[in-house]
Coordinates of C-alpha atoms and ligand atoms in Angstrom, one line a residue:
M189 CA 74.5 21.7 150.7
K190 CA 73.9 18.0 151.5
R191 CA 76.6 16.0 153.2
K192 CA 78.5 13.5 151.1
I193 CA 78.0 10.2 152.8
I194 CA 80.2 8.3 150.4
S195 CA 83.0 9.8 148.3
V196 CA 85.5 8.0 146.1
K197 CA 88.4 9.7 144.4
K198 CA 90.3 8.2 141.4
L199 CA 89.2 4.8 142.4
A200 CA 90.7 2.1 140.3
K201 CA 90.6 -1.7 140.2
K202 CA 92.5 -4.0 137.9
Y203 CA 92.1 -7.7 138.6
T204 CA 95.4 -9.6 138.4
T205 CA 93.9 -11.9 135.7
S206 CA 92.8 -9.0 133.5
S207 CA 94.6 -6.4 131.4
K208 CA 91.7 -3.9 131.6
Y209 CA 90.6 -1.8 134.5
A210 CA 87.3 -3.0 136.0
L211 CA 87.1 0.5 137.5
N212 CA 89.1 3.1 135.7
H213 CA 89.9 5.9 138.2
I214 CA 86.4 7.0 139.0
D215 CA 85.2 10.0 141.0
L216 CA 81.8 9.6 142.6
S217 CA 80.0 11.0 145.6
I218 CA 76.7 10.1 147.2
N219 CA 74.5 12.5 149.2
E220 CA 73.3 11.6 152.6
G221 CA 69.6 10.6 152.6
S222 CA 69.4 9.8 149.0
I223 CA 68.3 6.7 147.1
F224 CA 71.2 6.3 144.8
G225 CA 71.1 4.1 141.7
L226 CA 74.2 2.7 140.1
L227 CA 73.3 1.7 136.6
G228 CA 75.2 0.0 133.9
P229 CA 75.2 -3.0 131.6
N230 CA 76.8 -6.3 132.7
G231 CA 80.5 -6.1 133.2
A232 CA 80.3 -2.3 133.7
G233 CA 82.0 -2.5 137.2
K234 CA 79.0 -2.1 139.5
S235 CA 79.8 -5.2 141.6
T236 CA 83.5 -4.3 141.8
F237 CA 82.5 -0.9 143.2
I238 CA 80.2 -2.4 145.8
N239 CA 82.7 -5.1 146.7
I240 CA 85.4 -2.6 147.3
L241 CA 83.1 -0.7 149.7
A242 CA 82.2 -3.9 151.4
G243 CA 85.8 -4.9 151.9
L244 CA 85.5 -8.0 149.7
V245 CA 87.7 -6.7 146.9
N246 CA 90.9 -4.7 147.4
K247 CA 91.2 -1.6 145.3
T248 CA 94.3 -1.1 143.1
S249 CA 94.4 2.6 143.8
G250 CA 92.4 5.7 144.8
E251 CA 90.6 6.7 147.9
V252 CA 87.3 5.7 149.5
F253 CA 85.5 7.7 152.3
V254 CA 82.4 6.5 154.0
C255 CA 80.8 8.9 156.5
G256 CA 84.1 10.8 156.3
V257 CA 86.1 7.8 157.4
N258 CA 89.0 6.6 155.1
L259 CA 88.7 3.0 154.1
D260 CA 92.5 2.6 154.1
T261 CA 93.0 3.8 157.7
D262 CA 89.9 2.5 159.4
P263 CA 88.2 -0.3 157.4
K264 CA 86.4 -1.6 160.5
T265 CA 84.5 1.6 161.0
V266 CA 83.7 1.8 157.3
R267 CA 82.3 -1.7 157.4
G268 CA 80.2 -0.8 160.5
N269 CA 78.7 2.1 158.6
L270 CA 77.5 -0.1 155.8
G271 CA 74.8 -2.8 155.5
I272 CA 75.2 -5.0 152.5
V273 CA 72.5 -7.1 150.9
P274 CA 74.0 -9.5 148.4
Q275 CA 72.2 -10.9 145.4
E276 CA 71.9 -14.5 146.7
I277 CA 69.7 -15.4 149.6
M278 CA 71.7 -16.9 152.4
I279 CA 69.5 -17.8 155.3
D280 CA 69.6 -20.7 157.6
P281 CA 66.2 -22.4 157.3
F282 CA 66.4 -23.8 160.9
F283 CA 66.3 -20.5 162.6
T284 CA 63.4 -18.0 163.0
P285 CA 63.8 -14.5 161.6
M286 CA 64.2 -13.1 165.1
E287 CA 66.9 -15.7 165.9
I288 CA 68.7 -14.8 162.7
M289 CA 68.5 -11.2 163.7
D290 CA 69.8 -11.9 167.2
I291 CA 72.8 -14.0 165.8
Q292 CA 73.6 -11.1 163.4
A293 CA 73.4 -8.6 166.3
G294 CA 75.9 -10.8 168.2
M295 CA 78.3 -10.9 165.2
Y296 CA 78.3 -7.1 165.0
A297 CA 78.5 -6.8 168.8
V298 CA 75.5 -4.5 168.8
E299 CA 74.9 -3.1 172.3
K300 CA 71.6 -4.3 173.9
K301 CA 70.2 -0.7 174.1
N302 CA 70.7 -0.3 170.3
I303 CA 69.0 -3.6 169.3
R304 CA 65.7 -2.9 167.5
N305 CA 65.2 -6.1 165.7
Q306 CA 61.4 -6.2 166.1
E307 CA 61.2 -2.6 164.7
I308 CA 63.3 -3.6 161.7
L309 CA 61.2 -6.7 161.0
N310 CA 58.1 -4.6 161.2
T311 CA 59.4 -2.0 158.8
L312 CA 60.1 -4.8 156.3
G313 CA 56.6 -6.3 156.8
L314 CA 57.9 -9.3 158.6
G315 CA 56.7 -8.4 162.1
E316 CA 54.2 -11.3 162.3
K317 CA 56.8 -13.8 161.0
A318 CA 59.4 -13.0 163.7
D319 CA 59.0 -16.4 165.3
A320 CA 58.2 -18.5 162.3
Y321 CA 60.8 -20.9 160.9
A322 CA 62.7 -19.3 158.1
R323 CA 62.0 -22.3 155.9
S324 CA 58.3 -21.5 156.0
L325 CA 58.9 -18.0 154.5
S326 CA 58.1 -17.3 150.9
G327 CA 60.9 -16.3 148.6
G328 CA 59.9 -12.7 148.8
M329 CA 59.9 -12.8 152.6
K330 CA 63.4 -14.3 152.6
R331 CA 64.7 -11.5 150.5
R332 CA 63.2 -9.0 152.8
L333 CA 64.8 -10.8 155.7
M334 CA 68.1 -10.4 154.0
V335 CA 67.5 -6.6 154.0
A336 CA 66.5 -6.8 157.7
K337 CA 69.7 -8.7 158.5
A338 CA 71.8 -6.1 156.9
M339 CA 70.1 -3.4 159.0
V340 CA 70.7 -5.1 162.4
H341 CA 73.7 -2.9 163.3
N342 CA 71.8 0.3 162.3
P343 CA 74.2 1.3 159.5
P344 CA 73.6 4.8 158.0
V345 CA 74.1 3.3 154.5
L346 CA 72.4 0.3 153.0
I347 CA 73.7 -1.2 149.8
L348 CA 71.6 -3.5 147.7
D349 CA 73.1 -5.4 144.8
E350 CA 70.5 -6.0 142.1
P351 CA 67.7 -6.2 144.7
T352 CA 65.1 -7.5 142.3
A353 CA 67.0 -9.6 139.9
G354 CA 64.8 -12.6 139.1
V355 CA 62.1 -11.4 141.4
D356 CA 58.4 -11.4 140.3
V357 CA 56.4 -8.2 139.8
E358 CA 54.4 -8.4 143.0
L359 CA 57.4 -9.0 145.2
R360 CA 59.3 -6.2 143.5
A361 CA 56.6 -3.7 144.5
K362 CA 56.8 -4.9 148.1
L363 CA 60.6 -4.7 148.2
W364 CA 60.5 -1.2 146.7
K365 CA 58.0 -0.2 149.4
S366 CA 60.3 -1.5 152.1
I367 CA 63.3 0.3 150.6
K368 CA 61.4 3.6 150.5
E369 CA 60.3 3.1 154.1
L370 CA 63.9 2.6 155.3
N371 CA 65.0 5.6 153.4
K372 CA 62.2 7.7 154.9
K373 CA 63.5 6.7 158.3
G374 CA 66.9 8.1 157.4
T375 CA 69.0 5.4 155.8
T376 CA 70.9 6.3 152.6
I377 CA 70.3 3.6 150.0
I378 CA 72.6 2.6 147.2
L379 CA 71.4 0.0 144.8
T380 CA 72.8 -1.5 141.7
T381 CA 70.5 -2.4 138.9
H382 CA 70.5 -2.9 135.2
Y383 CA 66.7 -2.5 135.3
L384 CA 66.0 1.1 134.3
K385 CA 62.4 1.2 135.5
E386 CA 63.6 0.3 139.0
A387 CA 65.9 3.2 139.1
E388 CA 63.3 5.5 137.6
L389 CA 60.8 4.5 140.3
L390 CA 63.1 4.5 143.3
C391 CA 66.1 6.6 142.9
D392 CA 66.6 10.4 143.3
E393 CA 70.2 10.3 142.1
I394 CA 71.7 8.1 139.4
A395 CA 75.2 7.3 138.2
V396 CA 75.7 5.3 135.0
I397 CA 78.9 3.4 134.6
N398 CA 80.1 1.7 131.5
K399 CA 83.4 -0.1 130.9
G400 CA 84.7 1.0 134.3
K401 CA 84.0 4.7 133.8
V402 CA 81.3 7.0 135.1
I403 CA 79.5 8.3 132.1
A404 CA 76.7 10.2 133.9
N405 CA 76.1 11.2 137.5
D406 CA 73.2 13.5 138.3
T407 CA 69.8 13.7 139.8
K408 CA 67.2 11.6 138.1
T409 CA 65.3 14.7 137.1
N410 CA 68.3 16.2 135.3
L411 CA 69.1 12.9 133.6
L412 CA 65.6 12.6 132.3
K413 CA 65.9 16.1 131.0
I414 CA 69.0 15.1 129.0
L415 CA 67.0 12.3 127.5
E416 CA 64.5 14.8 126.2
E417 CA 67.1 17.0 124.6
K418 CA 68.1 16.9 121.0
E419 CA 70.8 18.7 119.0
V420 CA 70.5 19.7 115.4
K421 CA 73.1 21.3 113.2
V422 CA 72.0 23.1 110.1
E423 CA 74.3 24.3 107.3
F424 CA 73.2 27.2 105.2
S425 CA 73.4 27.4 101.4
N426 CA 74.3 31.1 101.6
K427 CA 75.8 33.3 104.3
V428 CA 73.3 34.1 107.1
K429 CA 73.8 37.1 109.3
N430 CA 70.7 37.0 111.4
L431 CA 68.6 34.1 112.6
P432 CA 64.8 34.3 113.0
K433 CA 63.7 35.1 116.5
K434 CA 62.2 31.7 117.3
I435 CA 65.4 30.0 116.2
K436 CA 67.6 32.3 118.2
D437 CA 66.0 30.9 121.4
F438 CA 67.4 27.4 120.7
C439 CA 70.7 28.4 119.1
I440 CA 73.8 27.4 121.1
L441 CA 76.4 28.0 118.3
K442 CA 76.4 30.0 115.1
D443 CA 78.6 31.3 112.3
D444 CA 77.7 32.6 108.9
Q445 CA 77.6 29.1 107.4
S446 CA 75.9 27.1 110.1
A447 CA 74.0 27.0 113.4
T448 CA 73.6 24.4 116.1
L449 CA 70.3 24.2 117.9
K450 CA 69.5 22.4 121.1
F451 CA 66.0 21.9 122.3
N452 CA 63.7 19.8 124.4
K453 CA 61.8 17.3 122.3
N454 CA 58.6 17.9 124.3
E455 CA 58.7 21.6 123.5
I456 CA 59.4 21.6 119.8
N457 CA 60.4 19.3 117.0
T458 CA 62.9 19.4 114.2
A459 CA 60.2 19.8 111.5
E460 CA 58.9 23.0 113.2
L461 CA 62.3 24.5 113.4
I462 CA 63.0 23.7 109.7
K463 CA 59.7 25.4 108.9
E464 CA 60.9 28.6 110.7
F465 CA 64.0 28.6 108.3
I466 CA 61.8 28.2 105.3
N467 CA 59.4 30.9 106.4
S468 CA 62.4 33.3 106.8
K469 CA 63.6 32.3 103.3
I470 CA 66.9 30.7 104.5
D471 CA 68.0 27.9 102.3
L472 CA 69.5 24.9 104.1
K473 CA 72.3 22.8 102.5
D474 CA 72.4 20.1 105.1
I475 CA 70.9 19.0 108.4
T476 CA 72.5 16.6 110.9
T477 CA 71.1 15.5 114.2
K478 CA 73.1 14.3 117.2
E479 CA 71.8 11.9 119.9
S480 CA 73.8 11.8 123.0
D481 CA 75.8 8.7 124.0
L482 CA 73.9 8.6 127.3
E483 CA 70.7 8.2 125.4
D484 CA 72.1 5.3 123.5
I485 CA 73.1 3.7 126.8
F486 CA 69.7 4.2 128.3
I487 CA 67.9 2.9 125.2
K488 CA 70.2 -0.2 125.4
L489 CA 69.3 -0.6 129.0
L490 CA 65.6 -0.2 128.4
K491 CA 65.7 -3.0 125.9
N492 CA 67.0 -5.5 128.6
Ligands
ADP574 P1 79.0 -5.6 136.9 O1 78.7 -5.8 138.3 O2 78.6 -4.2 136.4 O3 78.4 -6.6 136.0 P2 81.7 -6.3 137.5 O4 82.2 -5.4 138.5 O5 81.3 -7.7 137.9 O6 80.6 -5.6 136.6 O7 82.8 -6.6 136.4 C1 83.6 -5.5 135.8 C2 84.7 -6.1 135.0 O8 85.7 -6.8 135.8 C3 84.3 -7.2 134.0 O9 85.1 -7.0 132.8 C4 84.5 -8.5 134.7 O10 84.8 -9.5 133.7 C5 85.8 -8.2 135.5 N1 85.8 -9.0 136.7 C6 84.9 -9.0 137.7 N2 85.3 -9.8 138.7 C7 86.5 -10.3 138.4 C8 87.4 -11.2 139.0 N3 87.2 -11.7 140.2 N4 88.6 -11.5 138.3 C9 88.8 -11.0 137.1 N5 88.0 -10.1 136.4 C10 86.8 -9.8 137.1

């Protein structure tokens, strides 16, 4: 089993100015080595979660562990284990990328033998720009420099808050490549996004939060499977003792009056199943289909 690099238990946050919980007692864990996507519409609680980890917002209750260290008892070590890339670009234009990295290393008191600023800049495709003035960098380069800066103290976990918000298509691809590269070298990545395509391309694990609650938390593969599932309930006009063989394969619930079928939309469709009933001379009184809430959320997110 993979090690949980981040684990939160019953984590809650209620801002003093609000009557609602921004995070409503959530349980969440993140596997070491993953690229974890935190998805959800605006106001879901994503930033609150990230800011609690970063030590920028105080939680109301619950527990947070990073690399097994409790945030309450050792916040300094927790902070040292995290690299945070905020949404806004904050870079002094009068320094070169290498100078910016050196200053950051000083702030984190990184030991000389552990400084690998050139290597980090190389990984992020900024190797050749190490000694150029930051003001001469393109917007995309500046954003990658923000990621490089967050990696100076070699944190095992890198958190990116909406990494590609307002970023053009070409830069997005470059940034994704850099993120994958860092992950390949061993860094666990957590990113928030309300851009579903980004999560689909990058993440292997996904949690969806809405109104301060975790409404889904699984591998991307499993979540996509849920999306392809459909549930249909049929009610019979007369009592039915035995279902046709093909129907039985999809049946999850049955009594004399009704049956509930669950199936993958790619394998079979509702019309084909109905035909099976007709061929077996079973009269149907009613048919209802149920789409999952998760699907609604995803569709909503896709439209953004
Ligand atoms: P997201 O990042 O998913 O958009 P946030 O964590 O920013 O969501 O917000 C979650 C909820 O908390 C929202 O209802 C938001 O209005 C509220 N909230 C966020 N920050 C503050 C704050 N500083 N004071 C009061 N309420 C806040």
